[in-house]
Amino acid sequence: MSRFLAVFLFALSPLLSAEKPNIIVIMADDLGYGDVGCYGAKAVKTPNIDQLAAKGLRFTSGYCSASTCTPTRFSLLTGTFAFRQKGTGVAPPNGPALIKPGTETMASILKKAGYATAVIGKWHLGLGDPKPDWNGELKPGPLEIGFDHCLLLPTTNDRVPQVYVDDHRVRNLDPKDPLWVGDKAPDENHPTGITHRDTLRMNWTHGHNQTIHNGIGRIGFYTGGTAARFRDEDLGDAWINETNRWIEAHAKEPFFLYFASHDIHVPRMPHERFQGKTTLGYRGDAIVEFDWSVGEIVKTLERLKLAENTLIVLCSDNGPVLDDGYVDGAVEKLGTHTPAGPFSGGKYSIYEGGTRTPFIVTWPSRIQPGVSDEVVCTVDLAASFAALTETPLAENACLDSQNILPALLGEKGAKGRDSLLQQDNNGTNLGLRMGEWKLVRMKTKGKSQAVVTMKTRDESQAPLNRLYHLSNDPAERKDVSLEQPERLKAMIAKMDEIVEAPTRN
Ligand code: NG6
Ligand code: CA
């Protein structure tokens, strides 16, 4: 290359390929703001996550975009709020691929930027069109929207089937024992969590009483694929083994890994070596397993001398829940632990506990350690990574993703979001944060919405629109909408504006 060309290229791109950081998004499942040590947890020790926070930026206002899994993951990858596309609530076992091929995603952006890309862990964004072909090619899926490789738990582990999807195929599937998945029992003798409840090793409280696998009732029915089925206890190890293998194979090129742990979603069944590690039951033990995974990833990066130039974002897909359908001790053994920290609500809720979660960003060679109070959200990672790698975004792509890279990197004076919309599962109920103010807009007065630090609050008399001052009242207990009619009006108008039109800046 001529010197001129080199100088020209250098001027054009301050981030030459050698300097491009590797990017790892570690997304926990149902991990609450108060569930880890560096956010105040005492009953469970998370040394690896705490170490990450000590070396990077710990956000006190880091959010996921929805209070359930599928919509948060949809908007994480597409940079567009899930409520803009119908059918993006919690995906069923035979649900189709929700992100259509050709959609710009975090993975396709980084692939264009020259990254090797992979997703390892829980998918829960549907496979196939119009439904998954479990015995054939499972596509479209991650490989059709920018990932080079995937090893997946196809839905979520309380839903069938318990098999790994390796690129386009179910791993270890014996063609002589085809896998069948359906939403009705295949025959009247099919054992279920209802007919064989006394054989279960983890009882159910609601739902989760259809096909039984590994002594645990699930949502949905399946038969066959016996050799392909995994043990719940082995999931954490499977993700780490694959991660180590994949990172080693791509150590010499920039890579992007979306590491989607299943911890600490139900059924909580951590590996035997983590069982009993906390006083909180399997929910706490699964947090320890998650923390172990984080430590293993960091260790691998250090061993391969990649740690300095790897940007890691650690986040969660929604807030915490105790009883999510199984009897696993989470309720009985809670003690004084506060999974949502100082906030109200949790999973399914539009209160802060539903979406304000641990959010840590590290990049040792670039980020100064510290704590940031800037408002940042998982929906913004797509546009921010596009900016980081200088990849232009198409007009119709990542419609709600704002480039907040300087705030994510903790640059001096850098601002996060001015306003942030939050949705529940289907976007029926919405929240809007603007500075210290929070508008909660209910369409329905659901019981699950009204949870104060995991306890039910009677909201039968509450108005549908409520206003809270978050620094005075982080638990959103004192509605000030009557005292602040002008502010209420302005925030409702702002919410309408965001709902009607995308918000990319
Ligand atoms: C709910 C399930 C819950 C969990 C959730 C999805 C019942 C009664 N409840 O419908 O257990 O699976 O969906 O969780 O079936 S998420 O984190 O993947 O969004
Ligand atoms: Ca979740």
XYZ file of C-alpha atoms in Angstrom, residues 174-423:
250
model
C -30.997 -39.104 14.980
C -33.112 -39.182 11.794
C -34.594 -42.481 13.001
C -35.988 -40.678 16.056
C -37.503 -37.481 14.642
C -38.345 -34.568 16.884
C -41.996 -33.560 17.002
C -43.100 -30.303 18.691
C -46.703 -29.187 19.080
C -49.138 -27.314 21.241
C -51.505 -30.248 21.756
C -50.730 -33.625 23.330
C -49.717 -36.109 20.607
C -51.915 -38.806 22.165
C -54.000 -39.310 25.276
C -51.327 -41.375 27.021
C -48.645 -38.701 26.682
C -47.311 -38.120 30.234
C -47.706 -34.522 31.379
C -47.061 -32.438 34.457
C -50.714 -32.951 35.322
C -51.032 -36.710 34.794
C -47.577 -37.453 36.261
C -47.269 -34.647 38.773
C -46.069 -36.982 41.514
C -43.006 -37.944 39.435
C -41.749 -34.365 39.009
C -38.583 -33.308 40.758
C -39.606 -29.657 40.547
C -43.296 -28.937 40.965
C -45.112 -26.271 38.960
C -47.257 -23.451 40.358
C -48.810 -22.192 37.112
C -48.491 -23.457 33.544
C -45.398 -25.619 32.913
C -47.461 -28.772 33.175
C -47.297 -30.216 29.663
C -44.472 -32.489 28.384
C -42.023 -33.620 31.079
C -38.292 -33.670 30.392
C -35.569 -34.313 32.978
C -38.267 -34.569 35.653
C -39.516 -31.031 34.949
C -42.816 -30.076 33.315
C -42.634 -27.659 30.364
C -44.794 -25.371 28.249
C -45.695 -27.229 25.027
C -45.457 -30.822 23.877
C -42.747 -32.851 22.197
C -41.690 -36.373 21.403
C -38.585 -37.928 19.869
C -35.147 -36.404 19.421
C -34.039 -38.399 22.465
C -30.311 -38.353 21.663
C -30.428 -34.616 21.023
C -31.918 -33.657 24.374
C -29.802 -31.928 26.980
C -29.881 -31.904 30.754
C -30.844 -28.520 32.199
C -27.857 -28.724 34.558
C -25.425 -28.729 31.617
C -26.579 -25.600 29.783
C -24.158 -23.209 31.481
C -21.167 -25.412 30.648
C -22.337 -25.886 27.060
C -22.415 -22.123 26.457
C -18.950 -21.653 27.920
C -17.386 -24.584 26.040
C -18.757 -23.251 22.761
C -17.715 -19.697 23.612
C -14.147 -20.782 24.325
C -13.999 -22.771 21.116
C -15.431 -19.963 19.010
C -13.314 -17.175 20.500
C -10.161 -19.263 20.048
C -11.079 -19.853 16.402
C -11.600 -16.112 15.827
C -8.912 -14.690 18.059
C -7.053 -13.157 15.112
C -9.929 -11.141 13.659
C -12.351 -8.715 15.254
C -15.314 -10.662 16.592
C -18.776 -9.981 17.951
C -20.341 -12.470 20.335
C -23.872 -12.211 21.650
C -23.674 -14.424 24.743
C -27.236 -15.074 25.887
C -27.100 -17.000 29.139
C -30.243 -18.791 30.291
C -29.432 -18.032 33.914
C -31.496 -17.118 35.939
C -34.706 -17.973 34.065
C -36.982 -20.819 35.171
C -36.669 -23.734 35.459
C -33.710 -22.731 37.594
C -31.568 -25.828 37.547
C -27.911 -24.805 37.787
C -25.170 -27.407 37.532
C -24.794 -29.638 40.607
C -21.564 -27.866 41.549
C -23.507 -24.607 42.044
C -26.518 -26.100 43.805
C -26.698 -25.016 47.435
C -24.068 -22.282 47.029
C -26.399 -19.606 48.388
C -29.137 -19.347 51.001
C -31.515 -18.168 48.286
C -32.227 -21.559 46.713
C -31.713 -22.281 43.007
C -32.464 -18.681 42.058
C -29.399 -17.518 43.988
C -27.353 -20.526 42.845
C -28.179 -19.690 39.214
C -26.844 -16.164 39.820
C -23.600 -17.773 41.029
C -23.538 -19.888 37.858
C -24.083 -16.781 35.735
C -21.273 -15.003 37.571
C -19.028 -18.023 36.928
C -19.806 -17.764 33.181
C -18.782 -14.112 33.178
C -15.519 -15.064 34.873
C -14.844 -17.822 32.336
C -15.333 -15.452 29.403
C -12.948 -12.916 30.924
C -10.406 -15.676 31.657
C -10.516 -16.832 28.040
C -9.956 -13.289 26.811
C -7.015 -12.892 29.183
C -5.490 -16.212 28.167
C -5.677 -15.214 24.502
C -4.399 -11.693 25.305
C -7.600 -10.186 23.972
C -8.955 -8.663 27.175
C -7.490 -5.163 26.710
C -9.154 -4.586 23.364
C -12.494 -6.250 24.004
C -15.577 -4.206 24.757
C -18.003 -6.094 26.996
C -21.558 -5.008 27.751
C -23.241 -6.926 30.554
C -27.003 -6.475 30.794
C -30.270 -8.322 31.429
C -33.329 -8.938 29.256
C -35.861 -7.932 31.921
C -36.188 -7.460 35.639
C -36.478 -10.122 38.316
C -39.281 -12.519 39.178
C -39.502 -14.997 42.054
C -42.283 -17.491 41.292
C -42.356 -17.732 37.508
C -44.192 -21.022 37.440
C -42.166 -23.503 39.527
C -41.647 -24.267 43.206
C -37.898 -23.718 43.529
C -37.550 -21.947 46.869
C -37.151 -18.448 45.363
C -40.077 -17.098 47.380
C -39.523 -19.003 50.621
C -35.773 -18.428 50.778
C -35.718 -14.752 49.761
C -34.963 -13.401 53.235
C -33.908 -9.760 53.046
C -32.578 -9.990 49.468
C -34.131 -7.339 47.171
C -33.913 -8.585 43.565
C -35.100 -5.273 42.074
C -32.935 -3.147 44.391
C -34.798 -0.002 45.433
C -37.306 -0.234 42.581
C -40.881 -1.432 42.272
C -42.077 -4.154 39.985
C -39.984 -6.661 38.105
C -40.461 -8.898 35.095
C -43.726 -8.052 33.225
C -43.916 -4.634 34.905
C -43.587 -1.124 33.559
C -42.215 0.150 36.848
C -38.465 0.633 37.021
C -37.861 -2.871 38.378
C -39.098 -4.288 35.070
C -36.428 -2.714 32.899
C -33.764 -1.012 35.017
C -31.183 -3.732 35.371
C -27.455 -4.226 35.888
C -25.633 -2.579 32.974
C -21.838 -2.638 32.882
C -19.531 -1.644 30.035
C -15.826 -2.470 29.988
C -13.080 -1.909 27.470
C -9.827 -1.836 29.428
C -7.737 -0.034 26.810
C -10.314 2.720 26.380
C -12.747 3.100 29.302
C -11.831 4.734 32.597
C -13.387 2.834 35.507
C -16.254 4.561 37.262
C -19.979 4.859 37.806
C -22.293 6.625 35.370
C -25.807 7.943 36.006
C -26.492 8.521 32.300
C -29.599 6.857 30.852
C -28.575 4.078 28.467
C -30.580 1.231 26.951
C -29.972 -2.038 25.171
C -31.896 -0.691 22.142
C -29.060 1.818 21.622
C -26.262 -0.693 21.277
C -26.893 -1.293 17.548
C -26.472 2.362 16.508
C -23.658 2.870 19.001
C -21.714 -0.101 17.623
C -22.375 1.172 14.089
C -20.807 4.468 15.163
C -17.910 2.710 16.874
C -17.073 0.756 13.730
C -18.027 3.618 11.378
C -20.619 1.522 9.606
C -23.316 3.643 7.967
C -26.871 2.732 8.961
C -29.511 2.375 6.263
C -32.407 4.871 6.398
C -34.978 2.291 7.389
C -32.817 0.465 9.925
C -32.515 0.579 13.713
C -35.360 3.071 13.990
C -35.150 3.692 17.732
C -31.466 3.102 18.327
C -29.605 6.236 19.372
C -25.874 6.608 19.073
C -24.898 7.093 22.706
C -21.390 5.708 22.241
C -19.658 8.570 24.100
C -21.885 7.953 27.151
C -21.291 4.195 26.946
C -17.557 4.848 26.922
C -17.838 7.327 29.800
C -16.401 10.236 27.838
C -16.294 13.501 29.740
C -19.552 15.460 29.534
C -21.160 12.814 27.310
C -24.912 12.518 27.673
C -27.088 9.446 27.530
C -30.712 9.556 26.455
C -33.004 12.584 27.117
C -36.007 10.305 27.078
C -36.545 6.572 27.134
C -39.691 4.605 26.397
C -40.135 1.258 28.143
C -42.697 -1.389 27.205
